Amino acid sequence: AQSVTQLDSQVPVFEEAPVELRCNYSSSVSVYLFWYVQYPNQGLQLLLKYLSGSTLVESINGFEAEFNKSQTSFHLRKPSVHISDTAEYFCAVSAGFGNEKLTFGTGTRLTIIP
Amino acid sequence: DADVTQTPRNRITKTGKRIMLECSQTKGHDRMYWYRQDPGLGLRLIYYSFDVKDINKGEISDGYSVSRQAQAKFSLSLESAIPNQTALYFCATSDLGTSGGNEQFFGPGTRLTVL
């Protein structure tokens, strides 16, 4: 079985400052890792994913995450945040190809301070 | 048009009432899921279905039932609603051809309040 820990339930950050949202997972098998974003009053949207290959993955809006197998982490980072990044961010893990069940973390609410 | 739709978007009901939440998708995916979201708890899986004849319980299925009427439709029922079922409910779909079935696509959610 897999589990995901997002230690920070809320992260306030000033606009244009960098941010890191932490995600740690546990699994006895190889994993796929995901970050989903939920904007206010909306459903979840995929932000980025790690399936295999390069451990650094990027999204189209400037976020990136690095898969670190030794530390079992998949932290999400952005060098300069904008007001529009205000949302809740969920880290999720699955046990690889064909195993379609996702286990979600409890979420991190990112608030951007003008 | 949205690929995954949920109806209703909001519902207020009373304890003991039977409620059905519906989900439809036009993505052609064979796998469908129901989650509930509660503040501080993230998303928890209620039921999932890998095809029309396949229904599986998730981690919190007690008090819920589902019906997969067609590949594109997956309904969630609360036979006798209780206040602690007040939550935001999401339907999602996936397909083996997309990230090995692991990438899920979510509907906009149904906010259910049980008084």
Coordinates of N, CA and C in Angstrom, one line a residue:
Chain A
A1 N 0.8 -1.2 0.0 CA 0.0 0.0 0.0 C 0.9 1.2 0.0
Q2 N 0.3 2.3 -0.6 CA 1.1 3.6 -0.6 C 0.5 4.6 0.4
S3 N 1.3 5.5 0.7 CA 0.7 6.7 1.5 C 1.5 7.9 1.1
V4 N 0.8 9.1 1.4 CA 1.4 10.4 1.0 C 1.3 11.3 2.2
T5 N 2.4 12.0 2.5 CA 2.3 13.0 3.6 C 2.6 14.4 3.0
Q6 N 1.7 15.3 3.2 CA 2.0 16.7 3.0 C 2.0 17.4 4.3
L7 N 3.1 17.7 4.8 CA 3.2 18.2 6.2 C 2.7 19.6 6.4
D8 N 2.6 20.4 5.3 CA 2.2 21.8 5.5 C 0.8 21.9 5.0
S9 N -0.2 22.2 5.9 CA -1.6 22.3 5.4 C -1.8 23.7 4.8
Q10 N -1.1 24.7 5.3 CA -1.2 26.1 4.7 C 0.2 26.7 4.5
V11 N 0.4 27.3 3.4 CA 1.6 28.0 3.1 C 1.3 29.4 2.6
P12 N 1.6 30.5 3.4 CA 1.4 31.9 2.9 C 2.7 32.3 2.3
V13 N 2.7 33.0 1.1 CA 3.9 33.4 0.5 C 3.6 34.8 -0.2
F14 N 4.6 35.7 -0.1 CA 4.5 37.0 -0.8 C 4.6 36.8 -2.3
E15 N 3.9 37.6 -3.0 CA 3.9 37.6 -4.4 C 5.3 37.8 -4.9
E16 N 5.7 37.1 -5.9 CA 7.1 37.1 -6.6 C 8.1 36.4 -5.7
A17 N 7.8 35.9 -4.6 CA 8.7 35.1 -3.8 C 8.7 33.6 -4.2
P18 N 9.8 32.9 -3.9 CA 9.8 31.4 -4.2 C 8.9 30.6 -3.2
V19 N 8.5 29.4 -3.7 CA 7.8 28.6 -2.8 C 8.1 27.1 -3.0
E20 N 8.1 26.4 -1.9 CA 8.2 24.9 -2.0 C 7.1 24.3 -1.2
L21 N 6.4 23.4 -1.8 CA 5.4 22.6 -1.2 C 5.9 21.2 -1.1
R22 N 5.9 20.6 0.2 CA 6.6 19.4 0.4 C 5.6 18.2 0.3
C23 N 6.2 17.1 -0.3 CA 5.4 15.9 -0.4 C 6.4 14.7 -0.2
N24 N 6.0 13.8 0.7 CA 6.8 12.6 1.0 C 5.8 11.4 0.8
Y25 N 6.3 10.3 0.3 CA 5.5 9.2 0.1 C 6.2 7.9 0.6
S26 N 5.4 6.9 0.8 CA 5.9 5.6 1.2 C 5.3 4.6 0.3
S27 N 6.1 3.6 -0.2 CA 5.7 2.6 -1.0 C 6.7 1.5 -1.1
S28 N 6.2 0.2 -1.2 CA 7.1 -0.9 -1.3 C 7.4 -1.2 -2.8
V29 N 6.8 -0.5 -3.7 CA 7.1 -0.8 -5.1 C 7.4 0.5 -5.8
S30 N 7.8 0.4 -7.1 CA 8.0 1.7 -7.9 C 6.7 2.4 -8.0
V31 N 6.8 3.7 -8.0 CA 5.6 4.6 -8.0 C 5.5 5.5 -9.2
Y32 N 4.3 6.0 -9.5 CA 4.1 7.2 -10.3 C 3.7 8.3 -9.3
L33 N 4.1 9.5 -9.6 CA 3.8 10.6 -8.7 C 3.1 11.7 -9.4
F34 N 2.2 12.4 -8.8 CA 1.4 13.5 -9.4 C 1.3 14.6 -8.4
W35 N 1.2 15.8 -9.0 CA 0.7 17.0 -8.3 C -0.6 17.5 -9.0
Y36 N -1.7 17.6 -8.3 CA -2.9 18.2 -8.8 C -3.1 19.5 -8.1
V37 N -3.8 20.4 -8.8 CA -4.1 21.7 -8.3 C -5.6 21.9 -8.3
Q38 N -6.1 22.5 -7.3 CA -7.6 22.8 -7.2 C -7.7 24.3 -6.9
Y39 N -8.2 25.0 -8.0 CA -8.4 26.5 -7.8 C -9.8 26.6 -7.1
P40 N -10.0 27.8 -6.5 CA -11.3 28.0 -5.7 C -12.5 27.6 -6.5
N41 N -13.3 26.8 -5.9 CA -14.6 26.4 -6.5 C -14.5 25.6 -7.8
Q42 N -13.4 24.9 -7.9 CA -13.2 24.1 -9.1 C -12.8 22.7 -8.8
G43 N -12.8 21.8 -9.7 CA -12.3 20.4 -9.5 C -10.8 20.4 -9.6
L44 N -10.3 19.2 -9.5 CA -8.8 19.0 -9.5 C -8.3 19.0 -11.0
Q45 N -7.1 19.6 -11.2 CA -6.5 19.5 -12.5 C -5.1 19.0 -12.3
L46 N -4.6 18.2 -13.3 CA -3.3 17.7 -13.2 C -2.3 18.9 -13.4
L47 N -1.3 19.0 -12.5 CA -0.3 20.1 -12.7 C 1.0 19.5 -13.3
L48 N 1.4 18.4 -12.8 CA 2.6 17.7 -13.4 C 2.7 16.2 -12.9
K49 N 3.5 15.4 -13.6 CA 3.5 14.0 -13.2 C 4.9 13.5 -13.4
Y50 N 5.3 12.5 -12.6 CA 6.5 11.7 -12.8 C 6.1 10.3 -13.1
L51 N 6.5 9.7 -14.2 CA 6.2 8.3 -14.5 C 7.6 7.6 -14.6
S52 N 8.5 8.1 -15.3 CA 9.8 7.5 -15.4 C 10.8 8.5 -16.1
G53 N 12.0 8.2 -16.3 CA 12.9 9.1 -17.0 C 13.5 10.2 -16.1
S54 N 13.6 11.4 -16.6 CA 14.1 12.5 -15.9 C 13.4 12.7 -14.6
T55 N 14.2 12.9 -13.5 CA 13.6 13.1 -12.2 C 13.0 14.5 -12.0
L56 N 13.3 15.4 -12.9 CA 12.8 16.8 -12.8 C 11.7 16.9 -13.8
V57 N 10.6 17.3 -13.4 CA 9.4 17.5 -14.3 C 8.9 18.9 -14.1
E58 N 8.4 19.4 -15.2 CA 7.9 20.8 -15.2 C 6.5 20.9 -15.7
S59 N 5.8 22.0 -15.2 CA 4.5 22.3 -15.7 C 4.6 23.5 -16.7
I60 N 3.5 23.8 -17.3 CA 3.5 24.9 -18.3 C 3.4 26.2 -17.6
N61 N 3.1 26.3 -16.3 CA 3.0 27.6 -15.7 C 4.1 27.8 -14.7
G62 N 5.2 27.2 -14.9 CA 6.4 27.5 -14.1 C 6.7 26.7 -12.9
F63 N 5.8 25.8 -12.5 CA 6.1 24.9 -11.4 C 7.0 23.7 -11.9
E64 N 7.8 23.2 -10.9 CA 8.6 22.0 -11.2 C 8.6 21.1 -9.9
A65 N 8.8 19.9 -10.1 CA 9.0 18.9 -9.0 C 10.1 17.9 -9.3
E66 N 10.8 17.5 -8.3 CA 11.9 16.6 -8.5 C 11.6 15.3 -7.7
F67 N 11.7 14.2 -8.4 CA 11.5 12.9 -7.8 C 12.8 12.5 -7.1
N68 N 12.8 12.3 -5.8 CA 14.0 11.9 -5.1 C 13.7 10.6 -4.4
K69 N 14.2 9.5 -5.1 CA 13.9 8.2 -4.6 C 14.5 7.9 -3.2
S70 N 15.7 8.3 -3.0 CA 16.4 8.1 -1.7 C 15.7 8.7 -0.5
Q71 N 15.1 9.9 -0.8 CA 14.4 10.6 0.3 C 12.9 10.4 0.2
T72 N 12.4 9.6 -0.8 CA 11.0 9.4 -1.0 C 10.2 10.7 -1.0
S73 N 10.7 11.6 -1.8 CA 10.0 12.9 -1.9 C 9.7 13.3 -3.3
F74 N 8.8 14.2 -3.4 CA 8.4 14.8 -4.7 C 7.9 16.2 -4.4
H75 N 8.8 17.1 -4.0 CA 8.5 18.4 -3.6 C 8.2 19.3 -4.8
L76 N 7.2 20.2 -4.7 CA 6.8 21.1 -5.7 C 7.4 22.5 -5.5
R77 N 8.0 23.1 -6.5 CA 8.7 24.4 -6.4 C 8.3 25.3 -7.5
K78 N 8.3 26.6 -7.1 CA 8.2 27.7 -8.2 C 9.0 28.8 -7.7
P79 N 9.9 29.4 -8.6 CA 10.8 30.4 -8.2 C 10.2 31.8 -7.9
S80 N 9.0 32.0 -8.5 CA 8.3 33.3 -8.3 C 6.8 33.1 -8.5
V81 N 6.1 33.3 -7.4 CA 4.7 33.0 -7.5 C 3.9 34.2 -7.8
H82 N 2.7 34.0 -8.3 CA 1.7 35.0 -8.7 C 0.4 34.9 -8.0
I83 N -0.3 35.9 -7.9 CA -1.7 35.9 -7.3 C -2.5 34.7 -7.8
S84 N -2.4 34.4 -9.1 CA -3.2 33.4 -9.8 C -2.8 32.0 -9.3
D85 N -1.7 31.9 -8.6 CA -1.3 30.5 -8.1 C -2.0 30.1 -6.8
T86 N -2.8 31.1 -6.3 CA -3.6 30.8 -5.1 C -4.5 29.6 -5.4
A87 N -4.3 28.5 -4.6 CA -5.1 27.3 -4.8 C -4.7 26.3 -3.8
E88 N -5.3 25.1 -3.8 CA -4.9 24.0 -3.0 C -4.2 23.0 -3.9
Y89 N -3.1 22.5 -3.3 CA -2.3 21.6 -4.1 C -2.2 20.2 -3.4
F90 N -2.5 19.2 -4.3 CA -2.5 17.8 -3.7 C -1.4 17.0 -4.4
C91 N -0.7 16.3 -3.6 CA 0.3 15.3 -4.1 C -0.4 13.9 -4.1
A92 N -0.1 13.1 -5.1 CA -0.8 11.8 -5.2 C 0.2 10.8 -5.7
V93 N 0.0 9.5 -5.3 CA 0.9 8.4 -5.7 C 0.1 7.2 -6.1
S94 N 0.7 6.5 -7.1 CA 0.1 5.2 -7.5 C 1.2 4.2 -7.7
A95 N 0.8 3.0 -7.8 CA 1.8 1.9 -7.8 C 2.2 1.5 -9.2
G96 N 2.1 2.4 -10.1 CA 2.7 2.1 -11.4 C 1.7 1.7 -12.5
F97 N 2.2 1.3 -13.6 CA 1.4 1.0 -14.8 C 0.3 0.0 -14.5
G98 N -1.0 0.3 -14.9 CA -2.1 -0.6 -14.7 C -2.7 -0.5 -13.4
N99 N -2.0 0.1 -12.4 CA -2.6 0.2 -11.1 C -3.2 1.6 -11.0
E100 N -4.5 1.7 -11.2 CA -5.1 3.0 -11.4 C -5.6 3.7 -10.2
K101 N -5.3 3.1 -9.0 CA -5.8 3.8 -7.8 C -4.7 4.8 -7.3
L102 N -5.2 6.0 -7.1 CA -4.4 7.1 -6.6 C -4.6 7.2 -5.1
T103 N -3.5 7.4 -4.4 CA -3.6 7.8 -3.0 C -3.2 9.3 -2.9
F104 N -4.1 10.1 -2.3 CA -3.8 11.5 -2.2 C -3.3 11.9 -0.8
G105 N -2.5 13.0 -0.8 CA -2.2 13.6 0.4 C -3.3 14.5 0.9
T106 N -3.2 15.1 2.0 CA -4.3 15.9 2.6 C -4.3 17.3 2.0
G107 N -3.4 17.7 1.2 CA -3.4 19.0 0.5 C -2.7 20.1 1.2
T108 N -2.2 21.1 0.5 CA -1.5 22.3 1.0 C -2.2 23.5 0.3
R109 N -2.7 24.3 1.2 CA -3.4 25.5 0.7 C -2.3 26.6 0.5
L110 N -2.1 27.0 -0.7 CA -1.1 28.1 -1.0 C -1.8 29.4 -1.1
T111 N -1.5 30.4 -0.3 CA -2.1 31.7 -0.3 C -1.0 32.7 -0.7
I112 N -1.2 33.5 -1.7 CA -0.3 34.5 -2.2 C -0.7 35.8 -1.6
I113 N 0.3 36.5 -0.9 CA 0.1 37.7 -0.3 C 0.6 38.9 -1.2
P114 N -0.3 39.8 -1.6 CA 0.1 40.9 -2.5 C 1.2 41.7 -1.9
Chain B
D1 N -17.5 22.0 -24.3 CA -18.2 21.2 -23.3 C -17.2 20.4 -22.4
A2 N -17.6 20.3 -21.1 CA -16.7 19.6 -20.1 C -16.7 18.1 -20.5
D3 N -15.5 17.5 -20.3 CA -15.4 16.0 -20.5 C -16.1 15.2 -19.5
V4 N -16.0 15.7 -18.2 CA -16.6 15.0 -17.1 C -17.6 15.9 -16.4
T5 N -18.8 15.5 -16.4 CA -19.9 16.4 -15.8 C -20.5 15.7 -14.6
Q6 N -20.9 16.5 -13.7 CA -21.6 16.0 -12.5 C -22.9 16.7 -12.2
T7 N -23.9 16.0 -11.9 CA -25.2 16.6 -11.5 C -25.7 16.0 -10.2
P8 N -26.3 16.8 -9.4 CA -26.3 18.3 -9.4 C -25.0 18.8 -8.9
R9 N -24.8 20.1 -9.1 CA -23.6 20.8 -8.6 C -23.7 21.1 -7.1
N10 N -24.9 21.3 -6.6 CA -25.1 21.6 -5.2 C -26.4 20.9 -4.8
R11 N -26.4 20.4 -3.6 CA -27.6 19.7 -3.1 C -27.7 19.8 -1.6
I12 N -28.8 20.3 -1.1 CA -29.1 20.3 0.3 C -30.2 19.3 0.6
T13 N -30.1 18.4 1.5 CA -31.1 17.4 1.8 C -31.2 17.2 3.3
K14 N -32.1 16.4 3.7 CA -32.3 16.1 5.1 C -31.9 14.7 5.5
T15 N -31.6 14.5 6.8 CA -31.2 13.2 7.3 C -32.2 12.2 6.9
G16 N -31.8 11.0 6.4 CA -32.7 9.9 6.1 C -33.1 9.9 4.7
K17 N -32.9 10.9 3.9 CA -33.3 11.0 2.5 C -32.4 10.2 1.7
R18 N -32.9 9.6 0.6 CA -32.1 8.9 -0.4 C -31.6 10.0 -1.5
I19 N -30.3 9.9 -1.8 CA -29.7 10.9 -2.7 C -28.9 10.2 -3.8
M20 N -29.1 10.6 -5.0 CA -28.2 10.1 -6.1 C -27.4 11.2 -6.7
L21 N -26.1 11.0 -6.9 CA -25.3 11.9 -7.6 C -24.9 11.2 -8.9
E22 N -24.9 12.0 -9.9 CA -24.6 11.4 -11.2 C -23.4 12.0 -11.9
C23 N -22.7 11.1 -12.6 CA -21.5 11.5 -13.3 C -21.5 10.9 -14.7
S24 N -21.2 11.8 -15.7 CA -21.2 11.4 -17.1 C -19.9 11.8 -17.7
Q25 N -19.3 11.1 -18.7 CA -18.1 11.4 -19.3 C -18.1 11.2 -20.8
T26 N -17.4 12.1 -21.5 CA -17.4 11.9 -23.0 C -15.9 11.6 -23.4
K27 N -15.1 11.2 -22.5 CA -13.7 10.9 -22.8 C -13.5 9.5 -23.3
G28 N -14.5 8.7 -23.2 CA -14.3 7.3 -23.7 C -13.5 6.4 -22.8
H29 N -13.3 6.9 -21.6 CA -12.5 6.1 -20.6 C -13.3 5.0 -20.0
D30 N -12.6 3.9 -19.7 CA -13.4 2.8 -19.1 C -13.3 2.8 -17.6
R31 N -12.5 3.5 -17.0 CA -12.3 3.5 -15.5 C -13.0 4.8 -14.9
M32 N -13.8 4.6 -13.9 CA -14.4 5.7 -13.3 C -14.4 5.6 -11.7
Y33 N -14.4 6.7 -11.1 CA -14.1 6.8 -9.6 C -15.1 7.8 -8.9
W34 N -15.4 7.5 -7.7 CA -16.0 8.5 -6.8 C -15.2 8.8 -5.6
Y35 N -14.9 10.0 -5.3 CA -14.2 10.5 -4.1 C -15.1 11.4 -3.3
R36 N -14.7 11.6 -2.1 CA -15.2 12.7 -1.3 C -14.1 13.5 -0.7
Q37 N -14.3 14.8 -0.7 CA -13.2 15.7 -0.2 C -13.8 16.4 1.1
D38 N -13.0 16.3 2.2 CA -13.3 16.9 3.4 C -12.1 17.8 3.8
P39 N -12.3 19.0 4.4 CA -11.2 19.9 4.8 C -10.2 19.1 5.6
G40 N -9.0 19.2 5.3 CA -7.9 18.6 6.1 C -7.7 17.1 5.9
L41 N -8.6 16.5 5.1 CA -8.5 15.1 4.9 C -8.1 14.7 3.5
G42 N -8.1 15.7 2.6 CA -7.8 15.4 1.2 C -9.0 14.7 0.5
L43 N -8.6 13.9 -0.5 CA -9.6 13.1 -1.2 C -9.5 11.6 -0.8
R44 N -10.7 11.1 -0.5 CA -10.8 9.7 -0.2 C -11.7 8.9 -1.1
L45 N -11.2 7.7 -1.5 CA -11.9 7.0 -2.6 C -13.1 6.2 -2.0
I46 N -14.2 6.4 -2.6 CA -15.5 5.7 -2.1 C -15.7 4.4 -2.9
Y47 N -15.8 4.5 -4.2 CA -15.9 3.3 -5.1 C -15.2 3.6 -6.4
Y48 N -14.8 2.5 -7.1 CA -14.3 2.7 -8.4 C -14.7 1.5 -9.3
S49 N -14.7 1.7 -10.6 CA -15.2 0.8 -11.6 C -14.2 0.8 -12.8
F50 N -13.8 -0.4 -13.1 CA -12.8 -0.5 -14.3 C -13.5 -0.8 -15.6
D51 N -14.8 -1.3 -15.5 CA -15.6 -1.4 -16.7 C -17.1 -1.6 -16.2
V52 N -18.0 -1.7 -17.1 CA -19.4 -1.8 -16.8 C -19.7 -2.9 -15.8
K53 N -19.0 -4.0 -15.9 CA -19.4 -5.1 -15.0 C -18.5 -5.2 -13.8
D54 N -17.7 -4.2 -13.6 CA -16.7 -4.2 -12.5 C -17.0 -3.1 -11.5
I55 N -17.3 -3.4 -10.2 CA -17.4 -2.4 -9.2 C -16.6 -2.8 -8.0
N56 N -15.9 -1.9 -7.4 CA -15.0 -2.2 -6.3 C -15.1 -1.1 -5.2
K57 N -15.0 -1.6 -4.0 CA -15.1 -0.7 -2.9 C -13.8 0.0 -2.7
G58 N -13.9 1.3 -2.3 CA -12.7 2.1 -1.9 C -12.5 2.0 -0.4
E59 N -11.8 3.0 0.1 CA -11.5 3.0 1.5 C -12.6 3.4 2.4
I60 N -13.7 4.1 1.9 CA -14.8 4.6 2.7 C -16.1 4.3 2.1
S61 N -16.4 3.1 1.8 CA -17.6 2.8 1.0 C -18.9 2.6 1.9
D62 N -18.7 2.5 3.2 CA -19.9 2.3 4.1 C -20.9 3.5 3.9
G63 N -22.2 3.1 3.7 CA -23.2 4.2 3.6 C -23.4 4.7 2.2
Y64 N -22.6 4.1 1.3 CA -22.7 4.5 -0.2 C -23.0 3.3 -1.0
S65 N -23.5 3.5 -2.2 CA -23.6 2.4 -3.2 C -23.4 3.1 -4.6
V66 N -23.1 2.3 -5.6 CA -22.9 2.9 -6.9 C -23.6 2.0 -8.0
S67 N -23.7 2.6 -9.1 CA -24.3 1.9 -10.3 C -23.5 2.4 -11.5
R68 N -23.0 1.4 -12.3 CA -22.4 1.8 -13.6 C -23.3 1.4 -14.7
Q69 N -24.1 2.4 -15.1 CA -25.2 2.1 -16.0 C -24.7 1.9 -17.5
A70 N -23.6 2.5 -17.8 CA -23.0 2.4 -19.1 C -21.5 2.8 -18.9
Q71 N -20.8 2.7 -20.0 CA -19.4 3.0 -19.9 C -19.2 4.5 -19.5
A72 N -20.2 5.3 -19.9 CA -20.0 6.8 -19.7 C -20.7 7.3 -18.5
K73 N -21.4 6.4 -17.7 CA -22.2 6.9 -16.6 C -21.9 6.1 -15.3
F74 N -21.7 6.8 -14.2 CA -21.4 6.2 -13.0 C -22.1 7.0 -11.9
S75 N -23.1 6.4 -11.2 CA -23.8 7.1 -10.2 C -23.5 6.7 -8.8
L76 N -23.5 7.6 -7.9 CA -23.3 7.4 -6.5 C -24.6 7.6 -5.7
S77 N -25.0 6.7 -4.8 CA -26.2 6.8 -4.1 C -25.9 6.8 -2.6
L78 N -26.6 7.7 -1.9 CA -26.6 7.6 -0.4 C -28.0 7.1 0.0
E79 N -28.1 5.9 0.5 CA -29.4 5.3 0.7 C -30.2 6.0 1.8
S80 N -29.5 6.4 2.8 CA -30.1 7.2 3.9 C -29.1 8.2 4.4
A81 N -29.2 9.4 3.9 CA -28.1 10.4 4.2 C -28.1 10.7 5.6
I82 N -26.8 11.0 6.1 CA -26.6 11.4 7.5 C -25.7 12.6 7.4
P83 N -25.7 13.5 8.5 CA -24.9 14.7 8.4 C -23.4 14.6 8.2
N84 N -22.8 13.5 8.6 CA -21.4 13.4 8.4 C -21.0 13.0 6.9
Q85 N -22.1 12.9 6.1 CA -21.8 12.7 4.7 C -21.8 14.0 3.9
T86 N -22.0 15.1 4.7 CA -21.8 16.4 4.1 C -20.3 16.6 3.6
A87 N -20.2 16.9 2.4 CA -18.8 16.9 1.8 C -18.9 17.4 0.3
L88 N -17.7 17.5 -0.3 CA -17.6 17.8 -1.7 C -17.3 16.5 -2.4
Y89 N -18.1 16.1 -3.3 CA -17.9 14.8 -4.0 C -17.4 15.0 -5.4
F90 N -16.4 14.2 -5.8 CA -15.8 14.3 -7.1 C -15.9 12.9 -7.8
C91 N -16.2 13.0 -9.1 CA -16.1 11.9 -10.0 C -14.9 12.1 -10.8
A92 N -14.2 11.0 -11.2 CA -13.0 11.0 -12.0 C -13.0 9.9 -13.0
T93 N -12.2 10.0 -14.0 CA -12.1 8.9 -15.0 C -10.6 8.7 -15.3
S94 N -10.3 7.6 -15.8 CA -8.9 7.3 -16.3 C -8.9 6.2 -17.4
D95 N -7.8 6.1 -18.0 CA -7.7 5.2 -19.2 C -6.3 4.6 -19.2
L96 N -6.1 3.4 -19.5 CA -4.8 2.8 -19.5 C -3.9 3.5 -20.5
G97 N -4.4 4.1 -21.5 CA -3.6 4.7 -22.5 C -3.0 6.0 -22.1
T98 N -3.4 6.5 -21.0 CA -2.9 7.8 -20.4 C -2.2 7.6 -19.2
S99 N -0.9 7.6 -19.2 CA 0.0 7.4 -18.0 C -0.3 6.1 -17.4
G100 N -0.6 5.1 -18.2 CA -0.8 3.7 -17.6 C -2.0 3.7 -16.8
G101 N -3.0 4.5 -17.1 CA -4.2 4.5 -16.3 C -4.2 5.3 -15.0
N102 N -3.0 5.9 -14.7 CA -2.8 6.5 -13.4 C -3.3 8.0 -13.4
E103 N -3.3 8.6 -14.6 CA -3.7 10.0 -14.6 C -5.2 10.1 -14.6
Q104 N -5.8 10.7 -13.6 CA -7.2 10.8 -13.5 C -7.7 12.2 -13.9
F105 N -8.9 12.3 -14.5 CA -9.5 13.5 -14.9 C -10.8 13.7 -14.1
F106 N -10.9 14.9 -13.5 CA -11.9 15.1 -12.5 C -13.1 16.0 -13.0
G107 N -14.3 15.7 -12.5 CA -15.4 16.5 -12.8 C -15.4 17.7 -11.8
P108 N -16.3 18.7 -12.0 CA -16.3 19.9 -11.2 C -16.7 19.8 -9.8
G109 N -17.3 18.6 -9.4 CA -17.7 18.4 -8.0 C -19.1 18.6 -7.7
T110 N -19.7 18.0 -6.7 CA -21.0 18.2 -6.2 C -20.9 18.5 -4.7
R111 N -21.4 19.6 -4.3 CA -21.4 20.0 -2.9 C -22.7 19.5 -2.3
L112 N -22.5 18.5 -1.4 CA -23.7 18.0 -0.7 C -23.8 18.4 0.8
T113 N -24.9 18.9 1.2 CA -25.1 19.2 2.6 C -26.3 18.4 3.1
V114 N -26.0 17.7 4.2 CA -27.1 16.9 4.8 C -27.4 17.5 6.2
L115 N -28.7 18.0 6.3 CA -29.1 18.7 7.5 C -29.7 17.7 8.6

